[in-house]
Coordinates of C-alpha atoms and ligand atoms in Angstrom, one line a residue:
X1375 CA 0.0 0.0 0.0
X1376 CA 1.2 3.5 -0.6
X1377 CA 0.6 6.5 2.0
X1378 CA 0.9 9.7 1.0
X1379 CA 3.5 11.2 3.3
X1380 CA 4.3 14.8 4.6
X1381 CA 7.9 15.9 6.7
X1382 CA 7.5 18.6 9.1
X1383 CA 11.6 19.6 10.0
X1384 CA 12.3 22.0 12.7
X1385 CA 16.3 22.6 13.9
X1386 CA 19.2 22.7 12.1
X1387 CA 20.5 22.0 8.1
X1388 CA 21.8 19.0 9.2
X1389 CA 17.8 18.4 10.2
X1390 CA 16.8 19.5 6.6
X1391 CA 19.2 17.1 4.7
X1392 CA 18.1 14.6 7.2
X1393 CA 14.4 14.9 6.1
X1394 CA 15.1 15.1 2.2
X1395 CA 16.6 11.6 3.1
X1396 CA 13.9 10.2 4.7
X1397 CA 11.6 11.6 2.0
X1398 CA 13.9 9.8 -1.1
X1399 CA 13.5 6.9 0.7
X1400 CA 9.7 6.7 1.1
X1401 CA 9.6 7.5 -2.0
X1402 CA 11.6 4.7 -3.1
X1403 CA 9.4 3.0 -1.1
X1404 CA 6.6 3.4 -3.4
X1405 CA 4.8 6.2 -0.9
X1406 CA 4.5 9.9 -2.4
X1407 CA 4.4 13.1 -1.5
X1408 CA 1.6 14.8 0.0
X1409 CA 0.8 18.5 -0.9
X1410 CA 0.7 19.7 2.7
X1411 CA -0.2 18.2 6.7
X1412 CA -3.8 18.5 5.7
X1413 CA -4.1 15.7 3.4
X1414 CA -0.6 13.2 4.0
X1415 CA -1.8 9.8 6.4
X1416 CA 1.8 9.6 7.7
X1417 CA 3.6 12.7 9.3
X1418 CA 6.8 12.9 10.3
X1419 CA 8.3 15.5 12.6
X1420 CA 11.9 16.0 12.3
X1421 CA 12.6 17.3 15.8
X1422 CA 15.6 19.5 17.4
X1423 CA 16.2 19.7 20.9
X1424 CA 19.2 22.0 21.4
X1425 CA 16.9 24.3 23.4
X1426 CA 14.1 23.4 25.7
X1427 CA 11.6 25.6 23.6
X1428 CA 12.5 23.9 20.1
X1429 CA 11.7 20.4 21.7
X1430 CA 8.6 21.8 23.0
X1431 CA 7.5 22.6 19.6
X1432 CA 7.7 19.4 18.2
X1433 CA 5.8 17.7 20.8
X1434 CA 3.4 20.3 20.9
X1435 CA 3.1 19.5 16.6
X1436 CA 3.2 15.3 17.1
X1437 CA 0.1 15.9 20.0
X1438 CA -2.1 18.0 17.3
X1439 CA -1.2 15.6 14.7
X1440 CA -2.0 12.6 16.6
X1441 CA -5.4 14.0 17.3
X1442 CA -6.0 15.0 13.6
X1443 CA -5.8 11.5 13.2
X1444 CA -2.4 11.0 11.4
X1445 CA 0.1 8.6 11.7
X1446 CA 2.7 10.1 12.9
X1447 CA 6.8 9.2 14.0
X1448 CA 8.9 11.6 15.8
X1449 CA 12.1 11.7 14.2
X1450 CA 15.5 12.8 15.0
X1451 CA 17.6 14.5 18.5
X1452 CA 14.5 15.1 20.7
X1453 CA 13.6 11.6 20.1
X1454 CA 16.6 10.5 20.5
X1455 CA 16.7 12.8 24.0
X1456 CA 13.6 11.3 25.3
X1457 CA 13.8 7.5 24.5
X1458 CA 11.2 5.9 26.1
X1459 CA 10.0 8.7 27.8
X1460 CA 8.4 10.0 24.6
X1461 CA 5.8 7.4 24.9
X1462 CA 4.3 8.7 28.1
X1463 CA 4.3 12.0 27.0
X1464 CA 2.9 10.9 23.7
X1465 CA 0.9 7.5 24.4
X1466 CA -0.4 7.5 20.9
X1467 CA 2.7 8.4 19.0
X1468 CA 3.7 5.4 16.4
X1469 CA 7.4 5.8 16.1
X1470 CA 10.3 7.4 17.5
X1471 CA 13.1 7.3 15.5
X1472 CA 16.7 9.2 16.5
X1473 CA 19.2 10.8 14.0
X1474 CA 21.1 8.0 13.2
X1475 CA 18.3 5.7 13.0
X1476 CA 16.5 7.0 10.2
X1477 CA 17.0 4.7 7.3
X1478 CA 15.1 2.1 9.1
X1479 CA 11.7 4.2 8.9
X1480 CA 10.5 2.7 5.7
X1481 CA 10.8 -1.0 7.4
X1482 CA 9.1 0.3 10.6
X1483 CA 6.2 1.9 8.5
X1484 CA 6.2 -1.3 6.5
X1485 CA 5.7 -2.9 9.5
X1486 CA 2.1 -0.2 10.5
X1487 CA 1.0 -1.2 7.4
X1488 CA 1.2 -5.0 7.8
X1489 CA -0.7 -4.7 11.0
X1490 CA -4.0 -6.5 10.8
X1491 CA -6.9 -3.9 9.9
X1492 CA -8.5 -2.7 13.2
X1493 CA -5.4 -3.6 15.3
X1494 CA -3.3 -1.2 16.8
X1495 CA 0.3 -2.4 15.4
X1496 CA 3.4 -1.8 18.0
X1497 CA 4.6 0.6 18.6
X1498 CA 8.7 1.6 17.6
X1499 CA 11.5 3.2 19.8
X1500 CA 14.7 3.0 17.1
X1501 CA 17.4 5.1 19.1
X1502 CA 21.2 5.0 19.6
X1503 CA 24.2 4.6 17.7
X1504 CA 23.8 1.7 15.4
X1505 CA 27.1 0.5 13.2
X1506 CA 28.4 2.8 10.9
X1507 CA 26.2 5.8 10.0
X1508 CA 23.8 4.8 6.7
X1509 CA 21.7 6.7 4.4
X1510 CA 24.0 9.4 4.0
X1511 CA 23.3 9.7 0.7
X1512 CA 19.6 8.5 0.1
X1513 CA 18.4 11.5 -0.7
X1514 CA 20.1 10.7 -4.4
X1515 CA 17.7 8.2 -4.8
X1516 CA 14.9 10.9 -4.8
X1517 CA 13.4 10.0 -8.5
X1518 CA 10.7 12.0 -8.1
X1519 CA 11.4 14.8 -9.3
X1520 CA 11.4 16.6 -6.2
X1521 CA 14.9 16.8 -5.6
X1522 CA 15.9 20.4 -5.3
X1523 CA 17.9 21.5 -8.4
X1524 CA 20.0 24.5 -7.7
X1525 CA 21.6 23.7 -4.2
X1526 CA 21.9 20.8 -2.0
X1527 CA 23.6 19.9 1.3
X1528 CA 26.3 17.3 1.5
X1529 CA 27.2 15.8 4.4
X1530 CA 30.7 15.3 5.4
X1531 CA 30.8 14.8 9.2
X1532 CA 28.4 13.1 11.6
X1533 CA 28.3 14.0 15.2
X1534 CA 30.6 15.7 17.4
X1535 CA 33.3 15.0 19.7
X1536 CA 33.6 18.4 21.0
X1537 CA 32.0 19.0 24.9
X1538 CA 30.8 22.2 24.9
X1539 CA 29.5 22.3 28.3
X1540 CA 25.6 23.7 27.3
X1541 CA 25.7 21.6 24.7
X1542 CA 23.6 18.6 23.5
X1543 CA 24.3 17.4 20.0
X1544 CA 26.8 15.2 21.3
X1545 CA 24.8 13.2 23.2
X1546 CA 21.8 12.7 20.9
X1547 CA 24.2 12.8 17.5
X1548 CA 26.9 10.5 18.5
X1549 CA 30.5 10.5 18.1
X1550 CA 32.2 12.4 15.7
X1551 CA 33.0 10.3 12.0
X1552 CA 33.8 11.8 9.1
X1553 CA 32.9 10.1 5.8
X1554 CA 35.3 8.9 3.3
X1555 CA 36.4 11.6 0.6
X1556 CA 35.7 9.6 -2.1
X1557 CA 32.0 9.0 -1.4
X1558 CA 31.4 12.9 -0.7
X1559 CA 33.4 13.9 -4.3
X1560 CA 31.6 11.2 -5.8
X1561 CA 28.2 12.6 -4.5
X1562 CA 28.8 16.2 -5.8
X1563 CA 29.8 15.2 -9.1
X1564 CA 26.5 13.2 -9.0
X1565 CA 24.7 16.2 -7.7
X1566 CA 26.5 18.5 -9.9
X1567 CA 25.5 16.6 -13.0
X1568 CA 22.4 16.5 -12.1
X1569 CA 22.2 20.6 -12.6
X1570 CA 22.8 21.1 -8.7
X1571 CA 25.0 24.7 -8.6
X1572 CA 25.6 25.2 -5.0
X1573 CA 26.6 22.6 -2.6
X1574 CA 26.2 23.2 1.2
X1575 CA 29.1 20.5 3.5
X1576 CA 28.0 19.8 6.3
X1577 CA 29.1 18.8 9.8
X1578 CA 28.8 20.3 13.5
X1579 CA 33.0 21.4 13.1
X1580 CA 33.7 20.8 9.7
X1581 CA 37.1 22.2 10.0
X1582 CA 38.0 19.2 12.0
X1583 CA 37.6 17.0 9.3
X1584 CA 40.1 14.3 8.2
X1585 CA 39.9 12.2 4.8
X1586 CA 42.3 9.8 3.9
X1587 CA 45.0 9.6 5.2
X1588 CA 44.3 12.4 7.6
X1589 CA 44.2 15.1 5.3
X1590 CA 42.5 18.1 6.5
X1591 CA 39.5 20.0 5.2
X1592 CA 41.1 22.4 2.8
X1593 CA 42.1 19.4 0.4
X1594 CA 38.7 18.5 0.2
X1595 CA 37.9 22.0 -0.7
X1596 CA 40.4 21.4 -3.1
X1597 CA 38.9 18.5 -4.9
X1598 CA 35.6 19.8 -4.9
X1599 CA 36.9 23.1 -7.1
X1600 CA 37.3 20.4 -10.0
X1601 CA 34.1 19.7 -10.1
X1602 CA 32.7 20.2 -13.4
X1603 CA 29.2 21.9 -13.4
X1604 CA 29.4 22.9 -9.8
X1605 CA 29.9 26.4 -8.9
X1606 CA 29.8 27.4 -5.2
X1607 CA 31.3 25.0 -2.2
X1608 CA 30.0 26.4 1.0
X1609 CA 30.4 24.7 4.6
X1610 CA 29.1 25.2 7.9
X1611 CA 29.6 25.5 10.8
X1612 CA 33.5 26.4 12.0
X1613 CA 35.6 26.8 15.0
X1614 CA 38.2 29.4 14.6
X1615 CA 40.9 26.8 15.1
X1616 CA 40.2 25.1 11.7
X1617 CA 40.6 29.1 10.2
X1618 CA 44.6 28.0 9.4
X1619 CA 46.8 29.5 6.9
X1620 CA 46.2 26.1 4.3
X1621 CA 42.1 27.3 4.7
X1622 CA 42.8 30.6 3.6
X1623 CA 45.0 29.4 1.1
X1624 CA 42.3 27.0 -0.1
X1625 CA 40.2 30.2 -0.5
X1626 CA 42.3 32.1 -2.5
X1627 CA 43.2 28.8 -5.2
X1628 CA 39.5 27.7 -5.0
X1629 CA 37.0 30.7 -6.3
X1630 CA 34.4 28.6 -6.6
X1631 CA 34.4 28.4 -2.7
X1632 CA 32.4 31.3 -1.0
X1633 CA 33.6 33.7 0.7
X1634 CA 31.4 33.3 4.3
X1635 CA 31.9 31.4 7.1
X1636 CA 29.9 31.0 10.3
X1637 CA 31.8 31.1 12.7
X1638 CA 29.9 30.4 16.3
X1639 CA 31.7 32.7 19.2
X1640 CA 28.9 31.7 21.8
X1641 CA 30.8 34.4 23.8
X1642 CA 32.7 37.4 23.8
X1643 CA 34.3 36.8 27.8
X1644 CA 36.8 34.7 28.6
X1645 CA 35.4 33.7 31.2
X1646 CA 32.6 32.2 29.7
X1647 CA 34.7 30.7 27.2
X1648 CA 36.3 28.6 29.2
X1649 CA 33.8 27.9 31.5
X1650 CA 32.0 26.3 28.1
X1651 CA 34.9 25.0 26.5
X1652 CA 35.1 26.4 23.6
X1653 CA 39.0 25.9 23.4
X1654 CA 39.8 29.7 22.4
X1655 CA 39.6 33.0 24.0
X1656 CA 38.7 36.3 22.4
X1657 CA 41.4 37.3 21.0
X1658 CA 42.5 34.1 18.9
X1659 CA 38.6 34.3 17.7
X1660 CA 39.3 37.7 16.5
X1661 CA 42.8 36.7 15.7
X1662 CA 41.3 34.4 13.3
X1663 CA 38.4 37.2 12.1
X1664 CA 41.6 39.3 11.2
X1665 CA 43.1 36.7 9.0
X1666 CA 40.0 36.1 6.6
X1667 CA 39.3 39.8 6.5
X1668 CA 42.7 41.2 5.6
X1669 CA 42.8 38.3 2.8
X1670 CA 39.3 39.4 1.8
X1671 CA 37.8 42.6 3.0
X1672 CA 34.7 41.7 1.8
X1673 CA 34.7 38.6 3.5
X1674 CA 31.6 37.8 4.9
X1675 CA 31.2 36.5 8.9
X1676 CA 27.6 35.5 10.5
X1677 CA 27.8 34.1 14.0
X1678 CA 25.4 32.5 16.7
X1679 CA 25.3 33.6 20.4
X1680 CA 24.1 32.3 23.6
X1681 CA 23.4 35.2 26.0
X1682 CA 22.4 33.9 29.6
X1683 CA 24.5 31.5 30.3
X1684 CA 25.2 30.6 33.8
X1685 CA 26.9 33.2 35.9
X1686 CA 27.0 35.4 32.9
X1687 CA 27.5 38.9 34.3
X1688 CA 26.7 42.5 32.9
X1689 CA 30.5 42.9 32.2
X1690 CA 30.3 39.5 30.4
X1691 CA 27.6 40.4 28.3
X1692 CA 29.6 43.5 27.5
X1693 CA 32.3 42.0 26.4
X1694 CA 30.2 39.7 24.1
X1695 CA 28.8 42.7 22.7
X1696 CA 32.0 44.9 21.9
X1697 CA 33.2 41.5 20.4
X1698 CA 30.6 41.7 18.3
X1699 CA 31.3 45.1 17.0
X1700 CA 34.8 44.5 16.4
X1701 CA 34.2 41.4 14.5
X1702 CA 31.7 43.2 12.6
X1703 CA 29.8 40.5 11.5
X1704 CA 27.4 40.4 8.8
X1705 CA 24.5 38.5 10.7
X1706 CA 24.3 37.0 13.6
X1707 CA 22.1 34.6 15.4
X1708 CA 21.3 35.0 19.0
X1709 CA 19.9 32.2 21.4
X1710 CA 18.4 32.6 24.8
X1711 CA 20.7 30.1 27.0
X1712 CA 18.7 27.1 27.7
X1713 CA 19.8 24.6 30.0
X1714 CA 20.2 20.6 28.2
X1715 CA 19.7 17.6 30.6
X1716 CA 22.8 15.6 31.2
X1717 CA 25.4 18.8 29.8
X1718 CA 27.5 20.2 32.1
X1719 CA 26.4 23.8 32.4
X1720 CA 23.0 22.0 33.3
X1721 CA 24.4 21.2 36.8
X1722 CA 25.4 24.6 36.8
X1723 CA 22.5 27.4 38.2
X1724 CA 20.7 28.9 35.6
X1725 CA 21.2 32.5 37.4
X1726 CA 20.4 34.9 34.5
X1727 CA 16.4 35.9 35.2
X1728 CA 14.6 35.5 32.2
X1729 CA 13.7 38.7 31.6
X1730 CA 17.6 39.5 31.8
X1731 CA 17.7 37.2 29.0
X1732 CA 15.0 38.7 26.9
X1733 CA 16.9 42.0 27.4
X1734 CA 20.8 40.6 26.3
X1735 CA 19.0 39.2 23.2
X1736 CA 17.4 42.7 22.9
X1737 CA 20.5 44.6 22.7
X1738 CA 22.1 42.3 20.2
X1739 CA 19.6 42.2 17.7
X1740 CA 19.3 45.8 17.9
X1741 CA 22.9 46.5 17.6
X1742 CA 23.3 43.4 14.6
X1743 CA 20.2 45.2 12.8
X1744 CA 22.4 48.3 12.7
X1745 CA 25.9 46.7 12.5
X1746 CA 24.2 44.5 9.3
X1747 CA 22.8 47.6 7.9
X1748 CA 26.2 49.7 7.6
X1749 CA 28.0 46.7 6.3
X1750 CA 25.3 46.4 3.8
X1751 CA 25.6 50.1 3.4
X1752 CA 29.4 50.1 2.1
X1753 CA 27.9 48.1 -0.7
X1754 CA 25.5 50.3 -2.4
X1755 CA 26.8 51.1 -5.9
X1756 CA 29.0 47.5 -6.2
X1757 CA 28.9 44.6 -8.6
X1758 CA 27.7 41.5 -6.5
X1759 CA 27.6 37.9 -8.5
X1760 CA 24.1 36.6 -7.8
X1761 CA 23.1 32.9 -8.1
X1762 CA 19.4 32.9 -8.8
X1763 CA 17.3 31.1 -6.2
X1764 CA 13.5 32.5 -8.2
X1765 CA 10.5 34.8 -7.0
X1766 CA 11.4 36.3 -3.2
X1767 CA 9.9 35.1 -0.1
X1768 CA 8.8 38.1 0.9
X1769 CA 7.8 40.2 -2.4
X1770 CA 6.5 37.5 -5.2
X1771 CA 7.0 40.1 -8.1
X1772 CA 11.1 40.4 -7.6
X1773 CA 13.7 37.7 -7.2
X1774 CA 16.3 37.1 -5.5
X1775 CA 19.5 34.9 -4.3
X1776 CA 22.7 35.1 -3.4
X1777 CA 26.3 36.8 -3.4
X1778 CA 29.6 34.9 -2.4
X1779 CA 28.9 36.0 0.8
X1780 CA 25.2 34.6 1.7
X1781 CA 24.4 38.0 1.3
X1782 CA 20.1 38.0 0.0
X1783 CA 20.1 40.2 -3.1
X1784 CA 17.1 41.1 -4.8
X1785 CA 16.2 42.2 -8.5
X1786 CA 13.3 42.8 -11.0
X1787 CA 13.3 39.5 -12.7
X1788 CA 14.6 40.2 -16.2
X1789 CA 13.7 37.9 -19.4
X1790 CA 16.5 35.6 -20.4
X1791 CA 17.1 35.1 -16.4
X1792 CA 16.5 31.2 -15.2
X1793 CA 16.6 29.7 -11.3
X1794 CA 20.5 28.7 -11.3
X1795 CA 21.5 31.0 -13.4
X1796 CA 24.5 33.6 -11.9
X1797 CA 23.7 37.2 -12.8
X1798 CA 25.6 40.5 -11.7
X1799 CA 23.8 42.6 -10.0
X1800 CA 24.6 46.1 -9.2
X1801 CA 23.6 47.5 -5.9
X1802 CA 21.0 50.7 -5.1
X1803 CA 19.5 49.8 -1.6
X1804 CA 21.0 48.2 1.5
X1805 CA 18.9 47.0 4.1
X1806 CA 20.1 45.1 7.7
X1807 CA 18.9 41.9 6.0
X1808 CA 18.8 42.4 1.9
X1809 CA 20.5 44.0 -1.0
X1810 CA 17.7 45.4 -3.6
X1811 CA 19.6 46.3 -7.2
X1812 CA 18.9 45.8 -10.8
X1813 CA 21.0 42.7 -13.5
X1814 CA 23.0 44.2 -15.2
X1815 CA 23.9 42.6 -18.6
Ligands
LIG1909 N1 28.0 22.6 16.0 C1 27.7 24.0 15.9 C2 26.5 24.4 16.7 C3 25.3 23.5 16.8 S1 24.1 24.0 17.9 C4 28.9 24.7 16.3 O1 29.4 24.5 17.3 O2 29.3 25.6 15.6 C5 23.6 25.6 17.1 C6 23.7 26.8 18.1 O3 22.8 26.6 19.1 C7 25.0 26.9 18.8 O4 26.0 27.5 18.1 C8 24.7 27.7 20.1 O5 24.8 29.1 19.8 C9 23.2 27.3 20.3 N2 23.0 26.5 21.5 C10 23.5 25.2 21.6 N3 23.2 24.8 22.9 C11 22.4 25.8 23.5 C12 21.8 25.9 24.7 N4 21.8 24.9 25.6 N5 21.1 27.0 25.0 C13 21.1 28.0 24.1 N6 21.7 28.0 22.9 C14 22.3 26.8 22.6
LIG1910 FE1 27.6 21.5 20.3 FE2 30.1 22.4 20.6 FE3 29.6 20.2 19.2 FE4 28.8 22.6 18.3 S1 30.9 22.0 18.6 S2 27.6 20.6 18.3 S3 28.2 23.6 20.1 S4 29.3 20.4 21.4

């Protein structure tokens, strides 16, 4: 029998390559597509759990969908988080499935399908590690027709081995393994031939990647330049300790890849650095912002932030925020500390008041909006090389995409002008978040 299936993905890109995965293989499976919630039988919710709120949210979804009368699997970290427990906070959930557990879902919803007609099949818990990690690449096997055509994410690492002390990932993604080069070359020139532009690498610290041999990242940046067909390599994320002379040198032999990194700092105090483990103090950070700006001025930096986090004074925060400035990045992503059961900082007290919080992430969007909006600013008037993603999210009759450095540039759509097609694009209007200009043939 075929269900018609729908994927509801909340987290991370490592969450959306996850879910285009476990769509190809349904698919393969002989189950299609639905248009939306409303009218799939089976739902997945690909679920995140880094914060307390972002697991919330995908409970919250399963319990609606359960009681629109769905069949429906959790899937992915706060599955993995809750193991058994999900089943008494959701007693009518079918499956629970973690990250590295996925390629079994079309056998388990083989399985509901086999179960006598009026009978409640069993239930699934499919958590842990598992033998080596499978289904990297399933989302290949999309024949559908839905596979996206312009960009795709590739992954290169799996898990972490990093301990962060607020964080989680490594305890509901597993131990760090990094996937043989030649099956990640292999899957870009098949991506690649199959009209993909833009690939996305992907790994919690790419940087520490090692392929054969134990040859670092930048070779595999390397490799990827030859690519025929392919036109932009980016990665994410990074830890300033991977930002090496052979990187930059990568950069400057390899145009195709992008000039932007993200490049968590989590902090701009060194005492909360070390209290979380992040293995650098503010000045290498900036150290290594320094390096990739004098070899590229342009260069573009986005970060994420956690503001809150145990014991994190006023002059912390302040330092975090002047970090910010001199970094100057170009976007940045702030999150509201949340304490993760079983990390360290959780035996830590969580001594920042709320409303403290609310205010710290205040402040920084407010200064990012402006920060983003001068940057933006300085380039009014200049060339940008714009790979075309279609109409814009926000304004149907312009489109946009995006410059080298993840910058969002919108145009009038001009005839001649396809999705995946790179245009030039000279600039008239910075905004915090957008470039608005006009092709210019
Ligand atoms: N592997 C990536 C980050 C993955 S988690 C890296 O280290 O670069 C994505 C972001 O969520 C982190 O960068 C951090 O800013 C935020 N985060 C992680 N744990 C958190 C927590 N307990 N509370 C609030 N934010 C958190
Ligand atoms: Fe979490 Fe740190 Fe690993 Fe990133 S590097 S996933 S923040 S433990």
């Amino acid at each position: 029998m075929s269900l018609r299936f729908h994927i509801h993905t909340y987290g991370c890109q490592m969450n959306v390559r996850d879910s285009e995965a476990v769509a190809a293989m349904l698919a393969a499976a002989g189950h299609v597509r639905a248009e939306g919630e409303e009218d799939a039988d089976l739902v997945i919710v690909n679920s995140c759990t880094v914060r307390q709120k972002a697991e919330e949210k995908a409970v919250g979804k399963v319990g609606n969908l359960i009681a629109a009368g769905k069949i429906v699997g959790l899937a992915g970290c706060a599955a993995e988080r809750m193991g058994e427990e999900v089943f008494r906070r959701l007693p009518k959930l079918h499956f629970a499935v973690g990250p590295r557990q996925l390629w079994r879902i079309p056998a388990i919803v083989a399985e509901f399908e086999s179960a006598p007609p009026g009978r409640r099949p069993r239930r699934v818990l499919a958590v842990g590690a598992g033998e080596l990690p499978r289904g990297l690449d399933a989302h290949l096997a999309a024949a559908d027709g839905s596979f996206a055509a312009v960009q795709s994410y590739v992954t290169v690492m799996v898990g972490c081995d990093n301990r962060c002390s607020y964080c989680i990932v490594p305890s509901v993604r597993g131990r760090e393994w990094c996937r043989p080069e030649t099956e990640i070359v292999a899957e870009v020139k098949c991506l690649a031939a199959r009209g993909v532009k833009e690939v996305c690498l992907l790994g919690q610290s790419v940087l520490r990647y090692r392929g054969d041999g134990g040859r670092a990242f930048p070779h595999l940046l390397r490799e990827l330049q030859e690519v025929e067909g392919l036109e932009r390599i980016r990665f994410t994320s990074a830890h300033p300790a991977g930002c090496t002379e052979e990187l930059i040198a990568a950069y400057r032999d390899c145009p195709k890849v992008c000039r932007h990194l993200h490049l968590p700092v989590q902090s701009g105090s060194d005492r909360i650095l070390k209290s979380m483990g992040r293995r650098y103090d503010r000045a290498e950070y900036l150290d290594a912002v320094a390096r990739l700006r004098a070899f590229d001025p342009e260069f573009a930096l986005t970060t994420d932030v956690i503001v809150g986090y145990p014991g994190e004074t006023d002059e912390d925060f302040e330092a975090t925020r002047s970090l910010m400035e001199e970094a100057g990045f170009d976007n940045a992503f702030v999150f509201k500390y949340s304490p993760r059961p079983g990390t360290r900082a959780a035996e830590m007290a969580d001594d920042v008041p709320a409303a403290e919080k609310e205010r710290r992430d205040q402040v920084l969007l407010a200064d990012q909006e402006r920060r983003g909006l001068e940057r933006n600013l300085r380039l009014v008037g200049s060339l940008r090389a714009v790979l075309t993603e279609g109409p814009s999210k926000r304004n149907r009759e312009r489109w946009s995409g995006r410059d080298s450095g993840n910058r969002i540039v919108v145009f009038p759509p001009v005839d001649g002008v396809s999705v995946g097609d790179e245009v030039k694009v000279r600039v008239a209007e910075a905004h915090a978040q957008i470039l608005v200009g006009e092709v210019v043939k």
